[in-house]
mmCIF file of C-alpha atoms and ligand atoms in Angstrom:
data_model
loop_
_atom_site.group_PDB
_atom_site.id
_atom_site.type_symbol
_atom_site.label_atom_id
_atom_site.label_comp_id
_atom_site.label_asym_id
_atom_site.label_seq_id
_atom_site.Cartn_x
_atom_site.Cartn_y
_atom_site.Cartn_z
ATOM 1 C CA UNK A 1 152.231 196.451 -3.733
ATOM 2 C CA UNK A 2 152.271 193.022 -5.379
ATOM 3 C CA UNK A 3 152.978 190.338 -2.772
ATOM 4 C CA UNK A 4 155.167 187.369 -3.644
ATOM 5 C CA UNK A 5 152.611 184.829 -2.441
ATOM 6 C CA UNK A 6 149.352 185.929 -0.831
ATOM 7 C CA UNK A 7 148.689 183.021 1.561
ATOM 8 C CA UNK A 8 145.912 184.857 3.325
ATOM 9 C CA UNK A 9 144.005 185.373 0.072
ATOM 10 C CA UNK A 10 144.601 181.760 -0.999
ATOM 11 C CA UNK A 11 143.097 180.419 2.232
ATOM 12 C CA UNK A 12 140.310 183.021 2.493
ATOM 13 C CA UNK A 13 138.879 181.566 -0.717
ATOM 14 C CA UNK A 14 138.083 178.414 1.320
ATOM 15 C CA UNK A 15 137.296 180.096 4.641
ATOM 16 C CA UNK A 16 133.848 178.648 5.318
ATOM 17 C CA UNK A 17 134.847 175.120 4.348
ATOM 18 C CA UNK A 18 138.014 175.330 6.473
ATOM 19 C CA UNK A 19 136.052 176.542 9.503
ATOM 20 C CA UNK A 20 133.527 173.715 9.038
ATOM 21 C CA UNK A 21 136.376 171.210 8.953
ATOM 22 C CA UNK A 22 137.941 172.737 12.053
ATOM 23 C CA UNK A 23 134.621 172.549 13.899
ATOM 24 C CA UNK A 24 134.083 168.944 12.827
ATOM 25 C CA UNK A 25 137.487 167.899 14.216
ATOM 26 C CA UNK A 26 137.104 169.964 17.383
ATOM 27 C CA UNK A 27 133.687 168.484 18.116
ATOM 28 C CA UNK A 28 134.788 164.921 17.332
ATOM 29 C CA UNK A 29 137.075 164.778 20.381
ATOM 30 C CA UNK A 30 139.549 162.684 18.310
ATOM 31 C CA UNK A 31 142.702 164.549 17.285
ATOM 32 C CA UNK A 32 145.447 162.092 16.336
ATOM 33 C CA UNK A 33 145.388 159.142 13.871
ATOM 34 C CA UNK A 34 141.738 158.830 13.017
ATOM 35 C CA UNK A 35 139.359 159.003 10.087
ATOM 36 C CA UNK A 36 140.438 162.452 8.872
ATOM 37 C CA UNK A 37 144.001 161.242 8.290
ATOM 38 C CA UNK A 38 142.721 158.006 6.707
ATOM 39 C CA UNK A 39 140.452 159.893 4.361
ATOM 40 C CA UNK A 40 143.123 162.381 3.299
ATOM 41 C CA UNK A 41 145.663 159.595 2.753
ATOM 42 C CA UNK A 42 143.220 157.800 0.458
ATOM 43 C CA UNK A 43 142.426 160.957 -1.543
ATOM 44 C CA UNK A 44 146.039 162.008 -1.864
ATOM 45 C CA UNK A 45 147.209 158.526 -2.953
ATOM 46 C CA UNK A 46 144.454 158.634 -5.545
ATOM 47 C CA UNK A 47 145.487 162.139 -6.653
ATOM 48 C CA UNK A 48 149.107 160.982 -7.160
ATOM 49 C CA UNK A 49 148.127 157.670 -8.810
ATOM 50 C CA UNK A 50 150.123 155.925 -6.096
ATOM 51 C CA UNK A 51 148.963 152.817 -4.238
ATOM 52 C CA UNK A 52 149.795 154.109 -0.758
ATOM 53 C CA UNK A 53 149.979 157.374 1.132
ATOM 54 C CA UNK A 54 151.095 157.855 4.734
ATOM 55 C CA UNK A 55 150.462 161.240 6.328
ATOM 56 C CA UNK A 56 153.461 162.632 8.220
ATOM 57 C CA UNK A 57 154.394 165.765 10.131
ATOM 58 C CA UNK A 58 156.271 167.618 7.345
ATOM 59 C CA UNK A 59 158.316 167.198 4.164
ATOM 60 C CA UNK A 60 161.671 166.753 5.880
ATOM 61 C CA UNK A 61 160.279 163.937 8.031
ATOM 62 C CA UNK A 62 158.718 162.325 4.927
ATOM 63 C CA UNK A 63 162.146 162.073 3.232
ATOM 64 C CA UNK A 64 163.944 161.103 6.443
ATOM 65 C CA UNK A 65 161.468 158.327 7.252
ATOM 66 C CA UNK A 66 161.673 156.889 3.729
ATOM 67 C CA UNK A 67 165.465 156.600 4.107
ATOM 68 C CA UNK A 68 165.056 154.994 7.554
ATOM 69 C CA UNK A 69 162.446 152.581 6.263
ATOM 70 C CA UNK A 70 164.858 151.496 3.521
ATOM 71 C CA UNK A 71 167.505 150.921 6.248
ATOM 72 C CA UNK A 72 169.708 153.656 4.829
ATOM 73 C CA UNK A 73 171.958 155.195 7.484
ATOM 74 C CA UNK A 74 175.495 155.343 8.873
ATOM 75 C CA UNK A 75 178.149 154.509 6.273
ATOM 76 C CA UNK A 76 175.729 154.947 3.362
ATOM 77 C CA UNK A 77 175.728 157.627 0.692
ATOM 78 C CA UNK A 78 172.698 159.363 -0.761
ATOM 79 C CA UNK A 79 172.960 161.324 -4.014
ATOM 80 C CA UNK A 80 171.267 164.732 -3.790
ATOM 81 C CA UNK A 81 171.129 167.737 -6.124
ATOM 82 C CA UNK A 82 173.741 170.419 -5.335
ATOM 83 C CA UNK A 83 170.992 173.049 -5.693
ATOM 84 C CA UNK A 84 167.960 172.290 -3.578
ATOM 85 C CA UNK A 85 166.297 173.420 -0.407
ATOM 86 C CA UNK A 86 168.531 172.251 2.447
ATOM 87 C CA UNK A 87 165.862 169.805 3.708
ATOM 88 C CA UNK A 88 166.829 167.359 0.942
ATOM 89 C CA UNK A 89 170.367 167.177 2.339
ATOM 90 C CA UNK A 90 169.194 167.211 5.957
ATOM 91 C CA UNK A 91 167.032 164.125 5.358
ATOM 92 C CA UNK A 92 170.169 162.150 4.445
ATOM 93 C CA UNK A 93 172.146 163.599 7.343
ATOM 94 C CA UNK A 94 169.295 163.000 9.772
ATOM 95 C CA UNK A 95 169.221 159.300 8.792
ATOM 96 C CA UNK A 96 172.981 159.120 9.498
ATOM 97 C CA UNK A 97 173.953 158.892 5.809
ATOM 98 C CA UNK A 98 176.206 161.235 3.798
ATOM 99 C CA UNK A 99 174.705 163.482 1.138
ATOM 100 C CA UNK A 100 176.672 163.369 -2.138
ATOM 101 C CA UNK A 101 175.927 166.419 -4.279
ATOM 102 C CA UNK A 102 175.451 166.155 -8.046
ATOM 103 C CA UNK A 103 175.161 169.260 -10.221
ATOM 104 C CA UNK A 104 171.939 170.239 -12.038
ATOM 105 C CA UNK A 105 171.257 171.009 -15.701
ATOM 106 C CA UNK A 106 171.600 174.756 -16.067
ATOM 107 C CA UNK A 107 168.430 174.974 -18.180
ATOM 108 C CA UNK A 108 165.955 173.049 -15.982
ATOM 109 C CA UNK A 109 167.734 173.417 -12.586
ATOM 110 C CA UNK A 110 167.017 169.728 -11.944
ATOM 111 C CA UNK A 111 169.684 167.085 -11.268
ATOM 112 C CA UNK A 112 171.673 166.201 -14.424
ATOM 113 C CA UNK A 113 171.213 162.433 -14.987
ATOM 114 C CA UNK A 114 174.410 162.280 -17.080
ATOM 115 C CA UNK A 115 176.474 163.223 -13.985
ATOM 116 C CA UNK A 116 174.920 160.717 -11.565
ATOM 117 C CA UNK A 117 176.895 157.572 -12.423
ATOM 118 C CA UNK A 118 180.251 159.232 -11.723
ATOM 119 C CA UNK A 119 179.021 159.927 -8.172
ATOM 120 C CA UNK A 120 177.964 156.336 -7.446
ATOM 121 C CA UNK A 121 180.214 154.301 -5.135
ATOM 122 C CA UNK A 122 179.717 150.898 -3.454
ATOM 123 C CA UNK A 123 178.192 152.864 -0.529
ATOM 124 C CA UNK A 124 175.510 154.614 -2.585
ATOM 125 C CA UNK A 125 172.055 153.456 -1.482
ATOM 126 C CA UNK A 126 169.692 156.049 -2.971
ATOM 127 C CA UNK A 127 169.204 159.063 -5.194
ATOM 128 C CA UNK A 128 166.881 161.834 -4.023
ATOM 129 C CA UNK A 129 165.471 163.386 -7.195
ATOM 130 C CA UNK A 130 164.044 166.819 -6.436
ATOM 131 C CA UNK A 131 161.297 168.181 -8.704
ATOM 132 C CA UNK A 132 162.567 171.724 -8.210
ATOM 133 C CA UNK A 133 160.311 174.754 -8.660
ATOM 134 C CA UNK A 134 157.453 172.446 -9.745
ATOM 135 C CA UNK A 135 159.134 170.758 -12.711
ATOM 136 C CA UNK A 136 159.670 166.968 -12.549
ATOM 137 C CA UNK A 137 163.259 165.742 -12.698
ATOM 138 C CA UNK A 138 164.157 163.643 -15.758
ATOM 139 C CA UNK A 139 163.022 160.413 -14.103
ATOM 140 C CA UNK A 140 163.490 157.749 -16.845
ATOM 141 C CA UNK A 141 167.301 157.962 -17.030
ATOM 142 C CA UNK A 142 167.476 158.302 -13.227
ATOM 143 C CA UNK A 143 165.403 155.132 -12.757
ATOM 144 C CA UNK A 144 167.527 153.285 -15.335
ATOM 145 C CA UNK A 145 170.760 154.185 -13.488
ATOM 146 C CA UNK A 146 169.210 153.181 -10.142
ATOM 147 C CA UNK A 147 168.058 149.853 -11.530
ATOM 148 C CA UNK A 148 171.501 149.112 -12.969
ATOM 149 C CA UNK A 149 173.120 149.779 -9.569
ATOM 150 C CA UNK A 150 170.367 148.296 -7.388
ATOM 151 C CA UNK A 151 169.652 151.534 -5.526
ATOM 152 C CA UNK A 152 166.464 153.405 -4.593
ATOM 153 C CA UNK A 153 165.056 156.569 -6.133
ATOM 154 C CA UNK A 154 163.237 158.865 -3.734
ATOM 155 C CA UNK A 155 161.294 161.765 -5.200
ATOM 156 C CA UNK A 156 161.429 165.025 -3.286
ATOM 157 C CA UNK A 157 158.044 166.240 -4.507
ATOM 158 C CA UNK A 158 157.704 169.038 -1.932
ATOM 159 C CA UNK A 159 157.352 171.644 -4.704
ATOM 160 C CA UNK A 160 155.545 169.596 -7.316
ATOM 161 C CA UNK A 161 152.088 168.338 -6.248
ATOM 162 C CA UNK A 162 150.336 167.224 -9.448
ATOM 163 C CA UNK A 163 153.267 167.779 -11.838
ATOM 164 C CA UNK A 164 153.481 165.387 -14.791
ATOM 165 C CA UNK A 165 156.395 163.495 -16.333
ATOM 166 C CA UNK A 166 155.515 161.855 -19.656
ATOM 167 C CA UNK A 167 151.871 162.147 -18.635
ATOM 168 C CA UNK A 168 152.417 160.457 -15.247
ATOM 169 C CA UNK A 169 151.993 162.192 -11.894
ATOM 170 C CA UNK A 170 154.941 162.736 -9.582
ATOM 171 C CA UNK A 171 154.682 160.793 -6.332
ATOM 172 C CA UNK A 172 154.391 157.452 -8.130
ATOM 173 C CA UNK A 173 157.428 157.703 -10.429
ATOM 174 C CA UNK A 174 160.223 156.587 -8.097
ATOM 175 C CA UNK A 175 160.323 153.955 -5.334
ATOM 176 C CA UNK A 176 158.832 156.439 -2.869
ATOM 177 C CA UNK A 177 158.136 160.164 -2.660
ATOM 178 C CA UNK A 178 158.107 162.799 0.060
ATOM 179 C CA UNK A 179 155.621 165.678 -0.080
ATOM 180 C CA UNK A 180 155.427 168.834 2.024
ATOM 181 C CA UNK A 181 152.205 170.683 2.811
ATOM 182 C CA UNK A 182 154.022 173.637 4.394
ATOM 183 C CA UNK A 183 151.648 176.618 4.023
ATOM 184 C CA UNK A 184 153.572 178.120 1.078
ATOM 185 C CA UNK A 185 153.656 174.920 -1.020
ATOM 186 C CA UNK A 186 151.196 174.405 -3.887
ATOM 187 C CA UNK A 187 149.015 172.339 -1.558
ATOM 188 C CA UNK A 188 149.477 174.020 1.805
ATOM 189 C CA UNK A 189 148.104 173.179 5.248
ATOM 190 C CA UNK A 190 147.440 175.776 7.959
ATOM 191 C CA UNK A 191 150.687 174.762 9.614
ATOM 192 C CA UNK A 192 153.200 171.988 9.019
ATOM 193 C CA UNK A 193 152.226 168.727 7.333
ATOM 194 C CA UNK A 194 153.588 166.196 4.847
ATOM 195 C CA UNK A 195 153.100 162.792 3.248
ATOM 196 C CA UNK A 196 154.898 159.783 1.831
ATOM 197 C CA UNK A 197 153.493 158.214 -1.324
ATOM 198 C CA UNK A 198 154.663 154.912 -2.810
ATOM 199 C CA UNK A 199 153.651 151.816 -4.742
ATOM 200 C CA UNK A 200 155.774 149.721 -2.375
ATOM 201 C CA UNK A 201 153.383 148.242 0.217
ATOM 202 C CA UNK A 202 156.192 147.097 2.507
ATOM 203 C CA UNK A 203 157.765 150.569 2.534
ATOM 204 C CA UNK A 204 154.405 152.188 3.321
ATOM 205 C CA UNK A 205 153.908 149.778 6.183
ATOM 206 C CA UNK A 206 157.354 150.496 7.623
ATOM 207 C CA UNK A 207 156.871 154.271 7.410
ATOM 208 C CA UNK A 208 153.493 153.934 9.121
ATOM 209 C CA UNK A 209 155.172 152.142 12.024
ATOM 210 C CA UNK A 210 158.085 154.617 12.196
ATOM 211 C CA UNK A 211 155.835 157.710 12.376
ATOM 212 C CA UNK A 212 154.037 156.334 15.399
ATOM 213 C CA UNK A 213 156.783 155.430 17.912
ATOM 214 C CA UNK A 214 157.634 152.231 16.045
ATOM 215 C CA UNK A 215 154.292 150.772 17.007
ATOM 216 C CA UNK A 216 151.452 149.129 15.107
ATOM 217 C CA UNK A 217 149.539 148.036 18.178
ATOM 218 C CA UNK A 218 149.359 150.602 20.967
ATOM 219 C CA UNK A 219 152.091 150.112 23.607
ATOM 220 C CA UNK A 220 153.771 147.363 21.535
ATOM 221 C CA UNK A 221 156.928 148.768 19.945
ATOM 222 C CA UNK A 222 158.569 146.815 17.134
ATOM 223 C CA UNK A 223 161.310 149.353 16.410
ATOM 224 C CA UNK A 224 162.628 152.582 17.932
ATOM 225 C CA UNK A 225 160.403 154.940 15.994
ATOM 226 C CA UNK A 226 159.552 158.632 16.040
ATOM 227 C CA UNK A 227 156.557 160.841 16.605
ATOM 228 C CA UNK A 228 156.057 162.266 13.106
ATOM 229 C CA UNK A 229 152.308 161.913 12.635
ATOM 230 C CA UNK A 230 149.994 164.059 10.550
ATOM 231 C CA UNK A 231 147.329 165.717 12.758
ATOM 232 C CA UNK A 232 143.643 165.029 12.265
ATOM 233 C CA UNK A 233 143.114 168.792 12.065
ATOM 234 C CA UNK A 234 145.673 169.381 9.294
ATOM 235 C CA UNK A 235 144.346 166.326 7.419
ATOM 236 C CA UNK A 236 140.807 167.743 7.561
ATOM 237 C CA UNK A 237 142.000 171.148 6.323
ATOM 238 C CA UNK A 238 143.988 169.514 3.505
ATOM 239 C CA UNK A 239 140.896 167.508 2.506
ATOM 240 C CA UNK A 240 139.142 170.855 1.978
ATOM 241 C CA UNK A 241 141.973 172.232 -0.161
ATOM 242 C CA UNK A 242 142.915 169.196 -2.293
ATOM 243 C CA UNK A 243 139.877 169.401 -4.631
ATOM 244 C CA UNK A 244 140.848 173.008 -5.477
ATOM 245 C CA UNK A 245 144.505 172.229 -6.205
ATOM 246 C CA UNK A 246 144.117 171.638 -9.940
ATOM 247 C CA UNK A 247 142.287 174.970 -10.409
ATOM 248 C CA UNK A 248 145.055 176.771 -8.539
ATOM 249 C CA UNK A 249 147.651 174.973 -10.650
ATOM 250 C CA UNK A 250 145.826 176.068 -13.821
ATOM 251 C CA UNK A 251 146.056 179.646 -12.600
ATOM 252 C CA UNK A 252 149.792 179.260 -11.890
ATOM 253 C CA UNK A 253 150.274 177.847 -15.410
ATOM 254 C CA UNK A 254 148.401 180.781 -16.953
ATOM 255 C CA UNK A 255 150.520 183.293 -15.019
ATOM 256 C CA UNK A 256 153.727 181.496 -16.068
ATOM 257 C CA UNK A 257 152.592 181.524 -19.708
ATOM 258 C CA UNK A 258 151.826 185.227 -19.508
ATOM 259 C CA UNK A 259 155.298 185.952 -18.050
ATOM 260 C CA UNK A 260 157.087 183.761 -20.590
ATOM 261 C CA UNK A 261 155.328 185.343 -23.574
ATOM 262 C CA UNK A 262 155.796 188.919 -22.394
ATOM 263 C CA UNK A 263 159.356 188.730 -21.086
ATOM 264 C CA UNK A 264 160.996 187.428 -24.295
ATOM 265 C CA UNK A 265 163.853 189.621 -25.433
ATOM 266 C CA UNK A 266 164.784 190.965 -21.990
ATOM 267 C CA UNK A 267 168.311 190.453 -20.636
ATOM 268 C CA UNK A 268 167.098 187.660 -18.372
ATOM 269 C CA UNK A 269 167.035 183.885 -18.745
ATOM 270 C CA UNK A 270 163.463 182.601 -18.566
ATOM 271 C CA UNK A 271 162.533 179.206 -17.087
ATOM 272 C CA UNK A 272 162.645 176.234 -19.445
ATOM 273 C CA UNK A 273 160.463 173.168 -19.161
ATOM 274 C CA UNK A 274 161.462 169.827 -20.738
ATOM 275 C CA UNK A 275 159.155 168.596 -23.496
ATOM 276 C CA UNK A 276 158.482 165.503 -21.343
ATOM 277 C CA UNK A 277 157.382 167.548 -18.330
ATOM 278 C CA UNK A 278 154.467 169.645 -17.169
ATOM 279 C CA UNK A 279 155.478 171.987 -14.380
ATOM 280 C CA UNK A 280 153.030 173.061 -11.674
ATOM 281 C CA UNK A 281 154.984 176.326 -11.341
ATOM 282 C CA UNK A 282 155.604 176.355 -7.616
ATOM 283 C CA UNK A 283 158.037 179.146 -8.519
ATOM 284 C CA UNK A 284 158.721 181.215 -11.629
ATOM 285 C CA UNK A 285 162.487 181.626 -11.512
ATOM 286 C CA UNK A 286 164.407 183.895 -13.874
ATOM 287 C CA UNK A 287 168.169 184.362 -14.052
ATOM 288 C CA UNK A 288 169.908 187.702 -14.351
ATOM 289 C CA UNK A 289 173.549 188.852 -14.034
ATOM 290 C CA UNK A 290 172.651 191.866 -11.891
ATOM 291 C CA UNK A 291 170.213 189.958 -9.739
ATOM 292 C CA UNK A 292 170.578 191.966 -6.528
ATOM 293 C CA UNK A 293 170.143 195.271 -8.353
ATOM 294 C CA UNK A 294 167.120 193.965 -10.249
ATOM 295 C CA UNK A 295 165.549 192.722 -7.024
ATOM 296 C CA UNK A 296 166.098 196.090 -5.371
ATOM 297 C CA UNK A 297 164.640 198.048 -8.294
ATOM 298 C CA UNK A 298 161.569 195.811 -8.369
ATOM 299 C CA UNK A 299 161.138 196.227 -4.608
ATOM 300 C CA UNK A 300 161.288 200.028 -4.958
ATOM 301 C CA UNK A 301 158.412 199.765 -7.440
ATOM 302 C CA UNK A 302 156.293 197.527 -5.217
ATOM 303 C CA UNK A 303 157.047 194.096 -6.701
ATOM 304 C CA UNK A 304 158.054 191.505 -4.071
ATOM 305 C CA UNK A 305 160.464 188.861 -5.280
ATOM 306 C CA UNK A 306 162.397 186.140 -3.472
ATOM 307 C CA UNK A 307 165.551 184.079 -3.977
ATOM 308 C CA UNK A 308 165.206 180.294 -3.886
ATOM 309 C CA UNK A 309 167.810 179.975 -2.540
ATOM 310 C CA UNK A 310 170.503 182.548 -1.727
ATOM 311 C CA UNK A 311 173.138 180.058 -0.420
ATOM 312 C CA UNK A 312 173.666 176.513 -1.749
ATOM 313 C CA UNK A 313 173.732 173.761 0.913
ATOM 314 C CA UNK A 314 177.474 173.082 0.440
ATOM 315 C CA UNK A 315 178.279 176.709 1.351
ATOM 316 C CA UNK A 316 176.104 176.773 4.473
ATOM 317 C CA UNK A 317 177.714 176.955 7.897
ATOM 318 C CA UNK A 318 175.693 173.857 8.830
ATOM 319 C CA UNK A 319 177.619 171.873 6.191
ATOM 320 C CA UNK A 320 181.123 173.204 6.878
ATOM 321 C CA UNK A 321 182.656 169.862 5.838
ATOM 322 C CA UNK A 322 181.391 170.665 2.299
ATOM 323 C CA UNK A 323 182.475 174.325 2.229
ATOM 324 C CA UNK A 324 185.584 173.553 0.150
ATOM 325 C CA UNK A 325 183.550 171.817 -2.608
ATOM 326 C CA UNK A 326 183.484 173.393 -6.061
ATOM 327 C CA UNK A 327 180.016 173.162 -7.524
ATOM 328 C CA UNK A 328 180.155 175.900 -10.156
ATOM 329 C CA UNK A 329 176.760 175.326 -11.793
ATOM 330 C CA UNK A 330 174.931 175.455 -8.499
ATOM 331 C CA UNK A 331 176.977 178.462 -7.364
ATOM 332 C CA UNK A 332 176.208 180.366 -10.570
ATOM 333 C CA UNK A 333 172.499 179.548 -10.244
ATOM 334 C CA UNK A 334 172.413 180.769 -6.664
ATOM 335 C CA UNK A 335 174.066 184.059 -7.658
ATOM 336 C CA UNK A 336 171.683 184.803 -10.523
ATOM 337 C CA UNK A 337 168.216 183.472 -9.724
ATOM 338 C CA UNK A 338 165.188 185.531 -8.808
ATOM 339 C CA UNK A 339 161.640 184.254 -8.215
ATOM 340 C CA UNK A 340 158.828 186.467 -9.556
ATOM 341 C CA UNK A 341 155.454 186.698 -7.771
ATOM 342 C CA UNK A 342 153.269 183.697 -8.679
ATOM 343 C CA UNK A 343 150.282 183.574 -6.390
ATOM 344 C CA UNK A 344 147.242 181.742 -7.779
ATOM 345 C CA UNK A 345 145.166 184.691 -6.531
ATOM 346 C CA UNK A 346 147.052 187.222 -8.717
ATOM 347 C CA UNK A 347 144.851 188.961 -11.277
ATOM 348 C CA UNK A 348 145.847 189.387 -14.941
ATOM 349 C CA UNK A 349 146.331 193.044 -14.115
ATOM 350 C CA UNK A 350 148.823 192.218 -11.324
ATOM 351 C CA UNK A 351 150.768 190.058 -13.778
ATOM 352 C CA UNK A 352 150.756 192.828 -16.403
ATOM 353 C CA UNK A 353 152.014 195.260 -13.747
ATOM 354 C CA UNK A 354 154.944 192.975 -12.900
ATOM 355 C CA UNK A 355 155.710 192.611 -16.612
ATOM 356 C CA UNK A 356 155.657 196.343 -17.350
ATOM 357 C CA UNK A 357 157.744 197.158 -14.279
ATOM 358 C CA UNK A 358 160.289 194.509 -15.311
ATOM 359 C CA UNK A 359 160.444 196.025 -18.812
ATOM 360 C CA UNK A 360 160.800 199.499 -17.353
ATOM 361 C CA UNK A 361 163.692 198.651 -14.984
ATOM 362 C CA UNK A 362 165.440 196.472 -17.554
ATOM 363 C CA UNK A 363 169.118 196.428 -16.581
HETATM 364 C C1 LIG B 401 159.737 172.592 1.536
HETATM 365 C C2 LIG B 401 160.711 171.601 1.052
HETATM 366 C C3 LIG B 401 161.088 170.498 1.829
HETATM 367 C C4 LIG B 401 160.739 170.347 3.288
HETATM 368 O O1 LIG B 401 159.386 170.385 3.582
HETATM 369 P P1 LIG B 401 158.925 170.846 5.060
HETATM 370 O O2 LIG B 401 157.495 170.477 5.100
HETATM 371 O O3 LIG B 401 159.157 172.319 5.137
HETATM 372 O O4 LIG B 401 159.750 170.084 6.033
HETATM 373 C C5 LIG B 401 161.912 169.543 1.266
HETATM 374 N N1 LIG B 401 162.370 169.669 0.010
HETATM 375 C C6 LIG B 401 162.039 170.718 -0.769
HETATM 376 C C7 LIG B 401 162.572 170.776 -2.167
HETATM 377 C C8 LIG B 401 161.219 171.727 -0.277
HETATM 378 O O5 LIG B 401 160.913 172.765 -1.046
#
């Protein structure tokens, strides 16, 4: 049995260090907004080459709080990719704004910059550029459009910790970025966690106030904020895992390379990475006409795969007001995609097994 993502094995590799960190926090008697969060924020800002990092409770809150801090809300529109995890859309909705879907490029699955301008109206306040599956969105044209129209670009970097665009790290490419440290992300906590990174000092300051009840000084509330803080415990655990992230990414890259070389010539579309980008391979997503059958045949032979995602946001019950939209590229992608196992703990042999089983069941 080849698991899709072996979280237990990933975290067991750091077991002693994680337990030491847990003990240190437990024994400190200080569990919310202290030195562990400060230290992780400094290391993660440094890792992303961004000037500021604010730890938050999860990736959805990171995106939502950025929108709030930019005063984006009721009556405003936020451009989002039509194919993304629903959290990208929910962040806009949560702030009171309307998500406006724009179709992706069929080859990279990231938002198509050439379609963005047609979606801009006088109400548009921001574009959320998702770095889907670990590959950065094509940021230069997106930033140029945003500059022309005086709107913000927010990176949804939940799947792309450490990915590069023209040699520059995600998290410092747009006006602000939201990261998730959900356990299954490339940098995963032992629970929920997230962060905002930015080079905009004022934005960082506003997010820091919003996460903590709208307060800078205890019991003095400047605005009606939220409780969306990153825990000391999760920060300490993330501080253990961050120094190992690049090694794990290297392993993901090697697995992706092995798949791409060995799967040429099969009746499947392999992932494509722009010349300007270096993916961190959060997911290795292939496309296939008989996706459901392929998934079933792989499952029968012990290979776990997943679909990211089976239903596009505009077809979800939660977004019934969008159900009549026609977004053919996104719909086609959702019908055909399949994510192969890509756990940094997979051995070369596991990868070869997946490859030979895929060749064997070729449909
Ligand atoms: C995981 C994810 C999020 C949300 O992060 P959470 O920490 O689960 O709230 C947002 N956007 C994308 C693209 C994601 O993959």
